[in-house]
Structures are given as structure tokens and as C-alpha cells.
Amino acid sequence: MCGRFAMTLPTDAMAQLFGAVPGNDLPDVPSYNVCPTTNIHVVSGEEGQRRLGAMRWGFLPSWYKNLTDGPLLINARAETIAEKPAFRNAARERRCLIPVSGFYEWSKDEKGNRLPWYFSRRDGAPLVFAGIWQGWDKGEALVKSCAIVTCAANNSTGAVHHRMPVVLEPRDWGKWLGEEGHGAAVLMRPAAEDVLQFHRVGREVNSNRTSGAQLIEEIAA
């Protein structure tokens, strides 16, 4: 599962990284506590061009009558994404890239207290998650919404949580976006053991109202 992340990369750097045309409605950066239902940066392929735009984090199936009509779908499980009615069409036709600087996961101590950890790439590059998206038109205006694809955790990440986002390497971005034909399903696998690093951070991030660079600073485990 992935339920919170940080994004610190400037918008122009993101657009250059992906060779994407940036939109005019992108969220402010840096943001160290990005929460579900907010707009996030998403790279999609539309009309033969990569576009960097804002989408609501929380996938809206076509049958939802309003934004809160059913469960909040922030993640889509790789194992069932091709079968679930909410996700299967998007998995075939509307895949996207979701860039982040790092993400949070939680473990529990012997008393049941939630202990946050911050995950990022060892090489310092942004993380790029596999995502799916679609438009939802039941409100006053079209809403583009998305979900992060998750898979079983690798051994190192599994020490904190049993699930993890699907992390895509640059060589796989085009395939996931459908620019290189079929075969994207094989990309829905755990990251190699040497890709991620993680450390304990303070419990302040447990509140979705907190912000600031101190949220990702390492503390003693």
C-alpha cells in the first residue's frame, strides 16, 4: 500500500525528465506530506504526446455518483487489476506515471503504535510509480483521477510493510504508457532489492495537517 508521499522536484525539472508538456494547473512543490484526494503530478500519454498534469489521487469508477460515493481507491493491486471492474479498462487503455521524491509506510511497535518510515531511491533520482487514470464526468466539471499500482513487497521493504508501489525504471516508462506496444503487465513486479533505501522519521507525519522538510529527516529507530 502507498498512502502518503513527498514531492520536491520542481515542475520544470519533472517536465524535462519525462519529455512532457506541463499543464497550467499543477500542484505546488515542494510538498512533504501529499495525501489522498489531493491533486498530484501525473504523466500521461495523450494524442501522441506525454503530458504532465494534475489528477486527483483517488480513482473514481464510472458508476460513482459523487466524489465520496464508494471506497477511496488510492491503490490498485497488480494481482487483480486486470479483473476488477473499477480498474480493468484503465489498466488496458489509460496507464500513467506518478513521480514522487519518496513515500511513507508504517510499522507497529509492541504497543501497537504506528511508526513511520520514509522510502526513497538509493541513487537519489525521483521514484516513478506505475499508475492508472480515467476521467469522471458526474460533477460540474470533468475530474481526472488516478491510483497507484501496488504489488507484494520485496524482501527489504517487507521488513516494514507487505505491499509496495510498482516502481518503474526509465527504460520501462514508454512500455507502461503504451508507447512500445503490448507487454506492460510484466512490469508489475517488486523493485530490485538495491533500488530503495528507508529510514525512520518522526510521528508528526502521522497527521495529514503537518508539512515541512523535517518530516523526511531521519530519527533513531
CSV table of C-alpha atoms in Angstrom, one decimal:
chain,number,residue,atom,x,y,z
A,1,MET,CA,0.0,0.0,0.0
A,2,CYS,CA,1.0,3.6,-0.5
A,3,GLY,CA,-1.0,6.2,1.3
A,4,ARG,CA,1.3,9.2,1.6
A,5,PHE,CA,4.3,10.6,-0.2
A,6,ALA,CA,6.6,13.6,-0.7
A,7,MET,CA,7.3,15.6,-3.9
A,8,THR,CA,10.2,18.0,-4.0
A,9,LEU,CA,11.2,18.1,-7.7
A,10,PRO,CA,10.5,21.4,-9.4
A,11,THR,CA,7.8,21.3,-12.1
A,12,ASP,CA,10.2,22.3,-15.0
A,13,ALA,CA,12.6,19.5,-14.0
A,14,MET,CA,9.8,17.0,-14.0
A,15,ALA,CA,8.6,18.1,-17.4
A,16,GLN,CA,12.2,17.8,-18.8
A,17,LEU,CA,12.8,14.4,-17.1
A,18,PHE,CA,9.8,12.9,-18.9
A,19,GLY,CA,9.9,14.9,-22.1
A,20,ALA,CA,6.3,16.0,-21.2
A,21,VAL,CA,4.3,19.2,-21.9
A,22,PRO,CA,3.4,20.7,-18.5
A,23,GLY,CA,-0.1,21.8,-17.7
A,24,ASN,CA,-1.1,25.1,-16.1
A,25,ASP,CA,-2.9,23.6,-13.0
A,26,LEU,CA,0.0,21.7,-11.4
A,27,PRO,CA,0.2,21.3,-7.6
A,28,ASP,CA,2.7,23.5,-5.7
A,29,VAL,CA,6.1,21.9,-4.8
A,30,PRO,CA,7.8,21.1,-2.6
A,31,SER,CA,5.3,19.2,-0.6
A,32,TYR,CA,6.4,16.7,2.1
A,33,ASN,CA,3.0,15.3,3.0
A,34,VAL,CA,0.9,14.6,-0.1
A,35,CYS,CA,-2.3,13.0,0.9
A,36,PRO,CA,-5.1,11.1,-0.9
A,37,THR,CA,-7.9,13.1,-2.6
A,38,THR,CA,-5.5,16.0,-3.4
A,39,ASN,CA,-4.2,16.7,-6.9
A,40,ILE,CA,-0.9,15.2,-7.7
A,41,HIS,CA,1.6,15.3,-10.6
A,42,VAL,CA,0.9,12.6,-13.3
A,43,VAL,CA,2.5,11.9,-16.6
A,44,SER,CA,0.1,10.5,-19.2
A,45,GLY,CA,0.3,9.9,-23.0
A,46,GLU,CA,-2.5,11.7,-24.8
A,47,GLU,CA,-2.7,12.3,-28.6
A,48,GLY,CA,0.8,11.0,-29.1
A,49,GLN,CA,2.4,13.4,-26.6
A,50,ARG,CA,3.4,13.0,-23.0
A,51,ARG,CA,1.7,15.4,-20.7
A,52,LEU,CA,2.5,16.4,-17.1
A,53,GLY,CA,-0.8,17.3,-15.5
A,54,ALA,CA,-2.7,17.3,-12.2
A,55,MET,CA,-5.0,14.4,-11.3
A,56,ARG,CA,-7.0,13.6,-8.1
A,57,TRP,CA,-5.3,10.9,-6.1
A,58,GLY,CA,-8.3,8.6,-5.6
A,59,PHE,CA,-9.6,6.7,-8.6
A,60,LEU,CA,-13.2,7.4,-9.5
A,61,PRO,CA,-15.0,4.5,-11.2
A,62,SER,CA,-17.6,5.5,-13.8
A,63,TRP,CA,-20.5,4.4,-11.7
A,64,TYR,CA,-19.7,6.7,-8.7
A,65,LYS,CA,-22.4,9.3,-8.5
A,66,ASN,CA,-20.3,11.7,-6.4
A,67,LEU,CA,-16.7,12.0,-5.2
A,68,THR,CA,-17.4,10.1,-2.0
A,69,ASP,CA,-19.9,7.5,-3.4
A,70,GLY,CA,-17.8,4.4,-2.6
A,71,PRO,CA,-14.4,3.3,-1.1
A,72,LEU,CA,-11.4,5.6,-1.6
A,73,LEU,CA,-9.4,3.8,-4.3
A,74,ILE,CA,-5.9,5.2,-4.0
A,75,ASN,CA,-4.1,1.9,-4.8
A,76,ALA,CA,-4.8,-0.8,-7.4
A,77,ARG,CA,-3.4,-4.3,-6.7
A,78,ALA,CA,-1.3,-5.6,-9.6
A,79,GLU,CA,-2.6,-9.1,-9.0
A,80,THR,CA,-6.2,-8.2,-9.7
A,81,ILE,CA,-6.0,-5.0,-11.7
A,82,ALA,CA,-7.0,-6.7,-15.0
A,83,GLU,CA,-10.1,-8.3,-13.4
A,84,LYS,CA,-11.6,-5.6,-11.2
A,85,PRO,CA,-14.4,-3.8,-12.9
A,86,ALA,CA,-13.2,-0.5,-11.4
A,87,PHE,CA,-9.7,-0.8,-12.9
A,88,ARG,CA,-9.6,-3.2,-15.9
A,89,ASN,CA,-10.3,-0.7,-18.7
A,90,ALA,CA,-7.9,1.8,-17.3
A,91,ALA,CA,-5.2,-0.9,-17.0
A,92,ARG,CA,-5.6,-1.6,-20.7
A,93,GLU,CA,-6.1,1.9,-22.0
A,94,ARG,CA,-5.1,4.6,-19.5
A,95,ARG,CA,-1.8,3.9,-17.8
A,96,CYS,CA,0.3,6.7,-16.4
A,97,LEU,CA,3.5,7.6,-14.5
A,98,ILE,CA,3.3,9.0,-11.0
A,99,PRO,CA,6.6,10.7,-9.9
A,100,VAL,CA,7.4,11.2,-6.3
A,101,SER,CA,10.5,12.0,-4.3
A,102,GLY,CA,9.8,9.4,-1.6
A,103,PHE,CA,6.9,7.7,0.1
A,104,TYR,CA,5.9,6.8,3.7
A,105,GLU,CA,5.0,3.4,5.2
A,106,TRP,CA,4.2,2.5,8.7
A,107,SER,CA,5.1,-0.4,11.0
A,108,LYS,CA,3.8,-1.0,14.5
A,109,ASP,CA,5.7,-1.4,17.8
A,110,GLU,CA,4.9,-3.9,20.6
A,111,LYS,CA,2.2,-1.5,21.9
A,112,GLY,CA,0.5,-1.0,18.6
A,113,ASN,CA,1.8,2.5,17.9
A,114,ARG,CA,2.2,3.4,14.3
A,115,LEU,CA,5.9,4.1,13.4
A,116,PRO,CA,6.5,6.0,10.1
A,117,TRP,CA,9.3,5.2,7.7
A,118,TYR,CA,10.5,7.2,4.6
A,119,PHE,CA,11.5,5.3,1.4
A,120,SER,CA,13.5,6.8,-1.5
A,121,ARG,CA,15.8,5.7,-4.2
A,122,ARG,CA,19.4,4.9,-3.3
A,123,ASP,CA,20.7,6.8,-6.3
A,124,GLY,CA,18.9,10.0,-5.4
A,125,ALA,CA,16.7,10.0,-8.5
A,126,PRO,CA,12.9,10.5,-8.3
A,127,LEU,CA,10.8,7.4,-7.8
A,128,VAL,CA,8.3,6.8,-10.7
A,129,PHE,CA,5.3,4.6,-9.8
A,130,ALA,CA,3.0,2.8,-12.2
A,131,GLY,CA,-0.4,4.3,-12.2
A,132,ILE,CA,-3.8,4.2,-13.9
A,133,TRP,CA,-6.2,7.0,-14.6
A,134,GLN,CA,-9.6,8.0,-16.1
A,135,GLY,CA,-11.9,10.9,-16.4
A,136,TRP,CA,-15.1,11.1,-14.3
A,137,ASP,CA,-17.9,13.4,-15.5
A,138,LYS,CA,-20.7,13.1,-13.0
A,139,GLY,CA,-19.9,16.5,-11.4
A,140,GLU,CA,-19.9,20.1,-12.7
A,141,ALA,CA,-16.6,19.6,-14.5
A,142,LEU,CA,-14.5,16.6,-15.7
A,143,VAL,CA,-12.3,15.2,-13.0
A,144,LYS,CA,-9.2,13.2,-13.9
A,145,SER,CA,-8.4,10.7,-11.1
A,146,CYS,CA,-5.7,8.1,-10.6
A,147,ALA,CA,-4.5,5.3,-8.5
A,148,ILE,CA,-1.0,3.9,-7.7
A,149,VAL,CA,-0.4,0.3,-8.7
A,150,THR,CA,1.0,-1.9,-5.9
A,151,CYS,CA,2.5,-5.3,-5.6
A,152,ALA,CA,3.9,-7.7,-3.0
A,153,ALA,CA,6.9,-6.1,-1.2
A,154,ASN,CA,10.4,-7.2,-1.9
A,155,ASN,CA,12.4,-8.6,1.0
A,156,SER,CA,13.9,-5.3,2.2
A,157,THR,CA,10.7,-3.3,2.0
A,158,GLY,CA,8.8,-6.2,3.5
A,159,ALA,CA,10.5,-5.6,6.8
A,160,VAL,CA,8.2,-2.6,7.2
A,161,HIS,CA,5.1,-3.4,5.1
A,162,HIS,CA,3.9,-6.4,3.0
A,163,ARG,CA,3.0,-4.2,0.0
A,164,MET,CA,4.9,-1.6,-2.1
A,165,PRO,CA,4.2,0.6,-5.1
A,166,VAL,CA,5.3,-0.7,-8.5
A,167,VAL,CA,8.5,1.2,-9.2
A,168,LEU,CA,9.3,1.8,-12.9
A,169,GLU,CA,12.8,2.3,-14.3
A,170,PRO,CA,13.3,4.9,-17.1
A,171,ARG,CA,13.7,2.1,-19.7
A,172,ASP,CA,10.2,0.9,-18.8
A,173,TRP,CA,8.3,4.3,-18.9
A,174,GLY,CA,7.4,4.1,-22.6
A,175,LYS,CA,6.2,0.5,-22.3
A,176,TRP,CA,4.0,1.3,-19.3
A,177,LEU,CA,2.5,4.3,-21.2
A,178,GLY,CA,1.7,2.1,-24.2
A,179,GLU,CA,4.3,3.8,-26.5
A,180,GLU,CA,6.0,0.5,-27.3
A,181,GLY,CA,3.1,-1.9,-27.9
A,182,HIS,CA,2.0,-4.6,-25.5
A,183,GLY,CA,3.7,-6.2,-22.6
A,184,ALA,CA,3.2,-3.8,-19.7
A,185,ALA,CA,1.9,-6.5,-17.4
A,186,VAL,CA,5.4,-7.9,-16.9
A,187,LEU,CA,6.4,-4.6,-15.3
A,188,MET,CA,4.1,-5.1,-12.3
A,189,ARG,CA,6.7,-6.7,-10.0
A,190,PRO,CA,8.6,-5.7,-6.9
A,191,ALA,CA,11.6,-3.4,-7.3
A,192,ALA,CA,15.1,-4.9,-7.2
A,193,GLU,CA,16.5,-5.2,-3.6
A,194,ASP,CA,19.1,-2.5,-4.2
A,195,VAL,CA,16.7,0.2,-5.6
A,196,LEU,CA,15.2,1.6,-2.3
A,197,GLN,CA,16.6,2.8,1.0
A,198,PHE,CA,14.5,3.7,4.0
A,199,HIS,CA,14.8,5.2,7.5
A,200,ARG,CA,12.6,6.1,10.5
A,201,VAL,CA,11.0,9.5,10.6
A,202,GLY,CA,9.1,11.4,13.3
A,203,ARG,CA,5.5,10.7,14.1
A,204,GLU,CA,4.5,14.2,13.0
A,205,VAL,CA,3.8,12.8,9.6
A,206,ASN,CA,1.0,10.7,11.1
A,207,SER,CA,-1.1,13.8,10.8
A,208,ASN,CA,-2.2,14.9,7.4
A,209,ARG,CA,-2.1,18.5,8.6
A,210,THR,CA,1.7,18.6,9.1
A,211,SER,CA,4.2,19.8,6.5
A,212,GLY,CA,7.8,20.8,6.0
A,213,ALA,CA,11.1,19.2,5.2
A,214,GLN,CA,11.6,18.0,8.8
A,215,LEU,CA,9.1,15.2,8.0
A,216,ILE,CA,11.6,13.2,6.0
A,217,GLU,CA,14.6,13.7,8.4
A,218,GLU,CA,15.9,10.5,9.9
A,219,ILE,CA,15.5,9.8,13.5
A,220,ALA,CA,16.8,6.9,15.6
A,221,ALA,CA,14.9,3.7,15.1
